[in-house]
């Protein structure tokens, strides 16, 4: 089979697929999926959707971290109850070190829990600029003013909201990253403390 005949066959298949799509008998790529085609402002709405997904991702990870923190905190509390109150000025260096480790471990757990709570806590501040896509703005907006909003500023307002949500996503991920670090440090300290007891 020659290269020319292969190309000819591929071209015929492509043309028949296009005819089918035009007649409504086949899959047509929606305008929203074709690059450069779609209603104005679609890029900004896509950015809002993506930043919303980043926020949900941070909240989901924080929920999983919260569950892990509660397991670790329960384990620390149970082991501390068995071993009793730590003696910091004990004659044994081992007992004194164990006591200090427990105190630092408890502090790290408290910090990790606080950062996890900060991650999942809702952000209800109003963006600096007006945006019909921001629920704090919508809540404060008069219904008559809402009906007067035209479509000319829609794209700008969508980008305002996308930028605001990106800031929320960044703050959540920063808190989550710090919480994970303190959780990891608390886990290492728990292992050291368990070995010293």
PDB file of C-alpha atoms in Angstrom:
ATOM      1  CA  UNK A   1       0.000   0.000   0.000  1.00  0.00           C
ATOM      2  CA  UNK A   2       1.466   3.343  -1.015  1.00  0.00           C
ATOM      3  CA  UNK A   3       1.692   6.458   1.089  1.00  0.00           C
ATOM      4  CA  UNK A   4      -0.624   8.270  -1.317  1.00  0.00           C
ATOM      5  CA  UNK A   5      -3.396   5.700  -0.950  1.00  0.00           C
ATOM      6  CA  UNK A   6      -3.113   5.795   2.861  1.00  0.00           C
ATOM      7  CA  UNK A   7      -3.389   9.579   2.843  1.00  0.00           C
ATOM      8  CA  UNK A   8      -6.355   9.400   0.464  1.00  0.00           C
ATOM      9  CA  UNK A   9      -8.169   6.935   2.711  1.00  0.00           C
ATOM     10  CA  UNK A  10      -7.505   9.036   5.816  1.00  0.00           C
ATOM     11  CA  UNK A  11      -8.771  12.157   4.030  1.00  0.00           C
ATOM     12  CA  UNK A  12     -11.990  10.385   2.946  1.00  0.00           C
ATOM     13  CA  UNK A  13     -12.610   9.176   6.521  1.00  0.00           C
ATOM     14  CA  UNK A  14     -12.024  12.664   7.874  1.00  0.00           C
ATOM     15  CA  UNK A  15     -14.434  14.205   5.334  1.00  0.00           C
ATOM     16  CA  UNK A  16     -17.160  11.643   6.043  1.00  0.00           C
ATOM     17  CA  UNK A  17     -16.781  12.228   9.793  1.00  0.00           C
ATOM     18  CA  UNK A  18     -17.182  15.982   9.227  1.00  0.00           C
ATOM     19  CA  UNK A  19     -20.290  15.458   7.074  1.00  0.00           C
ATOM     20  CA  UNK A  20     -21.786  13.245   9.781  1.00  0.00           C
ATOM     21  CA  UNK A  21     -21.074  15.862  12.446  1.00  0.00           C
ATOM     22  CA  UNK A  22     -22.638  18.639  10.352  1.00  0.00           C
ATOM     23  CA  UNK A  23     -25.794  16.574   9.737  1.00  0.00           C
ATOM     24  CA  UNK A  24     -26.127  15.934  13.463  1.00  0.00           C
ATOM     25  CA  UNK A  25     -25.299  12.259  13.257  1.00  0.00           C
ATOM     26  CA  UNK A  26     -22.013  12.353  15.139  1.00  0.00           C
ATOM     27  CA  UNK A  27     -20.190  13.953  18.028  1.00  0.00           C
ATOM     28  CA  UNK A  28     -19.516  17.637  17.626  1.00  0.00           C
ATOM     29  CA  UNK A  29     -16.968  19.352  19.820  1.00  0.00           C
ATOM     30  CA  UNK A  30     -18.858  22.016  21.779  1.00  0.00           C
ATOM     31  CA  UNK A  31     -17.862  25.614  21.172  1.00  0.00           C
ATOM     32  CA  UNK A  32     -16.794  25.872  24.798  1.00  0.00           C
ATOM     33  CA  UNK A  33     -14.165  23.146  24.280  1.00  0.00           C
ATOM     34  CA  UNK A  34     -12.650  24.645  21.145  1.00  0.00           C
ATOM     35  CA  UNK A  35      -9.764  27.045  21.776  1.00  0.00           C
ATOM     36  CA  UNK A  36     -10.595  30.641  21.024  1.00  0.00           C
ATOM     37  CA  UNK A  37     -14.331  29.940  20.667  1.00  0.00           C
ATOM     38  CA  UNK A  38     -16.942  30.564  23.320  1.00  0.00           C
ATOM     39  CA  UNK A  39     -18.808  33.314  25.088  1.00  0.00           C
ATOM     40  CA  UNK A  40     -16.760  36.230  26.421  1.00  0.00           C
ATOM     41  CA  UNK A  41     -15.760  35.806  30.051  1.00  0.00           C
ATOM     42  CA  UNK A  42     -15.605  32.039  29.836  1.00  0.00           C
ATOM     43  CA  UNK A  43     -11.893  32.117  30.690  1.00  0.00           C
ATOM     44  CA  UNK A  44     -12.636  33.992  33.916  1.00  0.00           C
ATOM     45  CA  UNK A  45     -15.454  31.596  34.844  1.00  0.00           C
ATOM     46  CA  UNK A  46     -13.067  28.698  34.212  1.00  0.00           C
ATOM     47  CA  UNK A  47     -10.545  30.359  36.561  1.00  0.00           C
ATOM     48  CA  UNK A  48     -13.265  30.682  39.240  1.00  0.00           C
ATOM     49  CA  UNK A  49     -14.065  26.993  38.834  1.00  0.00           C
ATOM     50  CA  UNK A  50     -10.396  25.989  39.102  1.00  0.00           C
ATOM     51  CA  UNK A  51      -9.704  28.123  42.181  1.00  0.00           C
ATOM     52  CA  UNK A  52     -12.849  26.688  43.771  1.00  0.00           C
ATOM     53  CA  UNK A  53     -11.441  23.211  43.177  1.00  0.00           C
ATOM     54  CA  UNK A  54      -8.129  24.201  44.783  1.00  0.00           C
ATOM     55  CA  UNK A  55     -10.038  25.447  47.831  1.00  0.00           C
ATOM     56  CA  UNK A  56     -12.037  22.200  48.039  1.00  0.00           C
ATOM     57  CA  UNK A  57      -8.803  20.226  47.701  1.00  0.00           C
ATOM     58  CA  UNK A  58      -7.226  22.099  50.629  1.00  0.00           C
ATOM     59  CA  UNK A  59     -10.348  21.575  52.754  1.00  0.00           C
ATOM     60  CA  UNK A  60     -10.415  17.839  51.952  1.00  0.00           C
ATOM     61  CA  UNK A  61      -6.742  17.418  52.840  1.00  0.00           C
ATOM     62  CA  UNK A  62      -7.259  19.415  56.035  1.00  0.00           C
ATOM     63  CA  UNK A  63     -10.146  17.103  56.970  1.00  0.00           C
ATOM     64  CA  UNK A  64      -7.910  14.058  56.523  1.00  0.00           C
ATOM     65  CA  UNK A  65      -5.154  15.749  58.513  1.00  0.00           C
ATOM     66  CA  UNK A  66      -7.657  16.563  61.268  1.00  0.00           C
ATOM     67  CA  UNK A  67      -8.577  12.879  61.517  1.00  0.00           C
ATOM     68  CA  UNK A  68      -4.890  11.898  61.701  1.00  0.00           C
ATOM     69  CA  UNK A  69      -4.256  14.558  64.355  1.00  0.00           C
ATOM     70  CA  UNK A  70      -7.126  13.279  66.490  1.00  0.00           C
ATOM     71  CA  UNK A  71      -5.691   9.731  66.303  1.00  0.00           C
ATOM     72  CA  UNK A  72      -2.222  10.967  67.304  1.00  0.00           C
ATOM     73  CA  UNK A  73      -3.591  13.175  70.102  1.00  0.00           C
ATOM     74  CA  UNK A  74      -5.640  10.250  71.464  1.00  0.00           C
ATOM     75  CA  UNK A  75      -2.549   8.017  71.389  1.00  0.00           C
ATOM     76  CA  UNK A  76      -0.434  10.627  73.180  1.00  0.00           C
ATOM     77  CA  UNK A  77      -3.117  11.177  75.834  1.00  0.00           C
ATOM     78  CA  UNK A  78      -3.503   7.421  76.427  1.00  0.00           C
ATOM     79  CA  UNK A  79       0.256   6.868  76.736  1.00  0.00           C
ATOM     80  CA  UNK A  80       0.689   9.940  78.959  1.00  0.00           C
ATOM     81  CA  UNK A  81      -2.089   8.685  81.269  1.00  0.00           C
ATOM     82  CA  UNK A  82      -0.250   5.363  81.646  1.00  0.00           C
ATOM     83  CA  UNK A  83       3.138   6.923  82.379  1.00  0.00           C
ATOM     84  CA  UNK A  84       1.837   9.647  84.691  1.00  0.00           C
ATOM     85  CA  UNK A  85       2.820  13.312  85.004  1.00  0.00           C
ATOM     86  CA  UNK A  86       6.271  14.027  83.548  1.00  0.00           C
ATOM     87  CA  UNK A  87       8.966  14.967  86.059  1.00  0.00           C
ATOM     88  CA  UNK A  88      11.104  17.698  84.569  1.00  0.00           C
ATOM     89  CA  UNK A  89      13.676  17.949  87.361  1.00  0.00           C
ATOM     90  CA  UNK A  90      14.087  14.210  87.839  1.00  0.00           C
ATOM     91  CA  UNK A  91      17.483  12.804  88.790  1.00  0.00           C
ATOM     92  CA  UNK A  92      17.341  10.595  85.711  1.00  0.00           C
ATOM     93  CA  UNK A  93      18.258  12.419  82.514  1.00  0.00           C
ATOM     94  CA  UNK A  94      16.084   9.964  80.621  1.00  0.00           C
ATOM     95  CA  UNK A  95      12.946  10.849  82.652  1.00  0.00           C
ATOM     96  CA  UNK A  96      13.637  14.571  82.387  1.00  0.00           C
ATOM     97  CA  UNK A  97      14.161  14.345  78.619  1.00  0.00           C
ATOM     98  CA  UNK A  98      10.975  12.297  78.316  1.00  0.00           C
ATOM     99  CA  UNK A  99       9.046  15.000  80.184  1.00  0.00           C
ATOM    100  CA  UNK A 100      10.373  17.782  77.969  1.00  0.00           C
ATOM    101  CA  UNK A 101       9.636  15.781  74.835  1.00  0.00           C
ATOM    102  CA  UNK A 102       6.039  15.288  75.971  1.00  0.00           C
ATOM    103  CA  UNK A 103       5.590  19.033  76.548  1.00  0.00           C
ATOM    104  CA  UNK A 104       7.048  19.928  73.129  1.00  0.00           C
ATOM    105  CA  UNK A 105       4.964  17.168  71.508  1.00  0.00           C
ATOM    106  CA  UNK A 106       1.777  18.543  73.088  1.00  0.00           C
ATOM    107  CA  UNK A 107       2.666  22.074  71.911  1.00  0.00           C
ATOM    108  CA  UNK A 108       3.264  20.856  68.347  1.00  0.00           C
ATOM    109  CA  UNK A 109      -0.065  19.021  68.368  1.00  0.00           C
ATOM    110  CA  UNK A 110      -1.912  22.138  69.546  1.00  0.00           C
ATOM    111  CA  UNK A 111      -0.242  24.256  66.827  1.00  0.00           C
ATOM    112  CA  UNK A 112      -1.047  21.661  64.131  1.00  0.00           C
ATOM    113  CA  UNK A 113      -4.690  21.486  65.258  1.00  0.00           C
ATOM    114  CA  UNK A 114      -4.972  25.306  65.287  1.00  0.00           C
ATOM    115  CA  UNK A 115      -3.520  25.534  61.761  1.00  0.00           C
ATOM    116  CA  UNK A 116      -5.882  22.811  60.525  1.00  0.00           C
ATOM    117  CA  UNK A 117      -8.863  24.679  61.971  1.00  0.00           C
ATOM    118  CA  UNK A 118      -7.564  27.877  60.327  1.00  0.00           C
ATOM    119  CA  UNK A 119      -7.388  26.030  56.990  1.00  0.00           C
ATOM    120  CA  UNK A 120     -11.015  24.882  57.038  1.00  0.00           C
ATOM    121  CA  UNK A 121     -12.488  28.011  58.608  1.00  0.00           C
ATOM    122  CA  UNK A 122     -14.703  29.898  56.107  1.00  0.00           C
ATOM    123  CA  UNK A 123     -13.436  33.167  54.629  1.00  0.00           C
ATOM    124  CA  UNK A 124     -16.313  35.634  54.706  1.00  0.00           C
ATOM    125  CA  UNK A 125     -14.495  38.879  53.956  1.00  0.00           C
ATOM    126  CA  UNK A 126     -15.852  40.933  51.078  1.00  0.00           C
ATOM    127  CA  UNK A 127     -13.516  41.436  48.108  1.00  0.00           C
ATOM    128  CA  UNK A 128     -12.245  44.986  47.677  1.00  0.00           C
ATOM    129  CA  UNK A 129     -13.883  45.370  44.260  1.00  0.00           C
ATOM    130  CA  UNK A 130     -17.502  44.668  43.393  1.00  0.00           C
ATOM    131  CA  UNK A 131     -18.242  41.285  41.849  1.00  0.00           C
ATOM    132  CA  UNK A 132     -21.586  39.650  41.179  1.00  0.00           C
ATOM    133  CA  UNK A 133     -19.775  36.303  41.535  1.00  0.00           C
ATOM    134  CA  UNK A 134     -18.907  36.948  45.195  1.00  0.00           C
ATOM    135  CA  UNK A 135     -21.556  35.865  47.685  1.00  0.00           C
ATOM    136  CA  UNK A 136     -20.642  38.559  50.291  1.00  0.00           C
ATOM    137  CA  UNK A 137     -21.220  41.191  47.592  1.00  0.00           C
ATOM    138  CA  UNK A 138     -24.467  39.563  46.477  1.00  0.00           C
ATOM    139  CA  UNK A 139     -25.651  39.425  50.077  1.00  0.00           C
ATOM    140  CA  UNK A 140     -25.006  43.155  50.524  1.00  0.00           C
ATOM    141  CA  UNK A 141     -26.401  44.120  47.107  1.00  0.00           C
ATOM    142  CA  UNK A 142     -29.845  45.601  46.633  1.00  0.00           C
ATOM    143  CA  UNK A 143     -32.052  43.519  44.256  1.00  0.00           C
ATOM    144  CA  UNK A 144     -32.747  46.616  42.147  1.00  0.00           C
ATOM    145  CA  UNK A 145     -29.024  47.277  41.782  1.00  0.00           C
ATOM    146  CA  UNK A 146     -28.534  43.637  40.796  1.00  0.00           C
ATOM    147  CA  UNK A 147     -31.127  43.935  38.034  1.00  0.00           C
ATOM    148  CA  UNK A 148     -29.298  46.978  36.629  1.00  0.00           C
ATOM    149  CA  UNK A 149     -26.016  45.105  36.249  1.00  0.00           C
ATOM    150  CA  UNK A 150     -25.143  44.743  32.609  1.00  0.00           C
ATOM    151  CA  UNK A 151     -23.065  42.112  30.905  1.00  0.00           C
ATOM    152  CA  UNK A 152     -20.277  44.548  30.024  1.00  0.00           C
ATOM    153  CA  UNK A 153     -18.532  44.257  33.399  1.00  0.00           C
ATOM    154  CA  UNK A 154     -19.270  40.563  33.844  1.00  0.00           C
ATOM    155  CA  UNK A 155     -15.840  39.365  32.712  1.00  0.00           C
ATOM    156  CA  UNK A 156     -14.020  41.917  34.879  1.00  0.00           C
ATOM    157  CA  UNK A 157     -16.107  40.961  37.919  1.00  0.00           C
ATOM    158  CA  UNK A 158     -15.447  37.278  37.265  1.00  0.00           C
ATOM    159  CA  UNK A 159     -11.706  37.934  37.221  1.00  0.00           C
ATOM    160  CA  UNK A 160     -12.009  39.945  40.453  1.00  0.00           C
ATOM    161  CA  UNK A 161     -13.638  36.917  42.079  1.00  0.00           C
ATOM    162  CA  UNK A 162     -11.093  34.495  40.577  1.00  0.00           C
ATOM    163  CA  UNK A 163      -8.229  36.570  42.004  1.00  0.00           C
ATOM    164  CA  UNK A 164      -9.942  36.744  45.402  1.00  0.00           C
ATOM    165  CA  UNK A 165     -10.514  32.965  45.429  1.00  0.00           C
ATOM    166  CA  UNK A 166      -6.893  32.380  44.420  1.00  0.00           C
ATOM    167  CA  UNK A 167      -5.854  34.349  47.515  1.00  0.00           C
ATOM    168  CA  UNK A 168      -8.150  32.211  49.668  1.00  0.00           C
ATOM    169  CA  UNK A 169      -6.696  29.042  48.121  1.00  0.00           C
ATOM    170  CA  UNK A 170      -3.145  30.237  48.757  1.00  0.00           C
ATOM    171  CA  UNK A 171      -3.885  31.081  52.412  1.00  0.00           C
ATOM    172  CA  UNK A 172      -5.502  27.679  52.958  1.00  0.00           C
ATOM    173  CA  UNK A 173      -2.602  25.802  51.357  1.00  0.00           C
ATOM    174  CA  UNK A 174      -0.024  27.774  53.378  1.00  0.00           C
ATOM    175  CA  UNK A 175      -1.817  26.930  56.641  1.00  0.00           C
ATOM    176  CA  UNK A 176      -2.170  23.314  55.565  1.00  0.00           C
ATOM    177  CA  UNK A 177       1.528  23.023  54.713  1.00  0.00           C
ATOM    178  CA  UNK A 178       2.510  24.392  58.141  1.00  0.00           C
ATOM    179  CA  UNK A 179       0.028  22.073  59.856  1.00  0.00           C
ATOM    180  CA  UNK A 180       1.517  19.083  58.010  1.00  0.00           C
ATOM    181  CA  UNK A 181       5.024  20.064  59.128  1.00  0.00           C
ATOM    182  CA  UNK A 182       3.989  20.338  62.769  1.00  0.00           C
ATOM    183  CA  UNK A 183       2.088  17.044  62.486  1.00  0.00           C
ATOM    184  CA  UNK A 184       5.166  15.303  61.052  1.00  0.00           C
ATOM    185  CA  UNK A 185       7.369  16.777  63.796  1.00  0.00           C
ATOM    186  CA  UNK A 186       4.841  15.684  66.440  1.00  0.00           C
ATOM    187  CA  UNK A 187       4.864  12.158  64.988  1.00  0.00           C
ATOM    188  CA  UNK A 188       8.674  11.970  65.229  1.00  0.00           C
ATOM    189  CA  UNK A 189       8.589  13.337  68.791  1.00  0.00           C
ATOM    190  CA  UNK A 190       5.935  10.767  69.722  1.00  0.00           C
ATOM    191  CA  UNK A 191       8.208   7.949  68.526  1.00  0.00           C
ATOM    192  CA  UNK A 192      11.183   9.386  70.445  1.00  0.00           C
ATOM    193  CA  UNK A 193       9.097   9.887  73.574  1.00  0.00           C
ATOM    194  CA  UNK A 194       7.712   6.340  73.348  1.00  0.00           C
ATOM    195  CA  UNK A 195      11.269   4.974  73.035  1.00  0.00           C
ATOM    196  CA  UNK A 196      12.485   6.961  76.056  1.00  0.00           C
ATOM    197  CA  UNK A 197       9.691   5.934  78.423  1.00  0.00           C
TER     198      UNK A 197
END
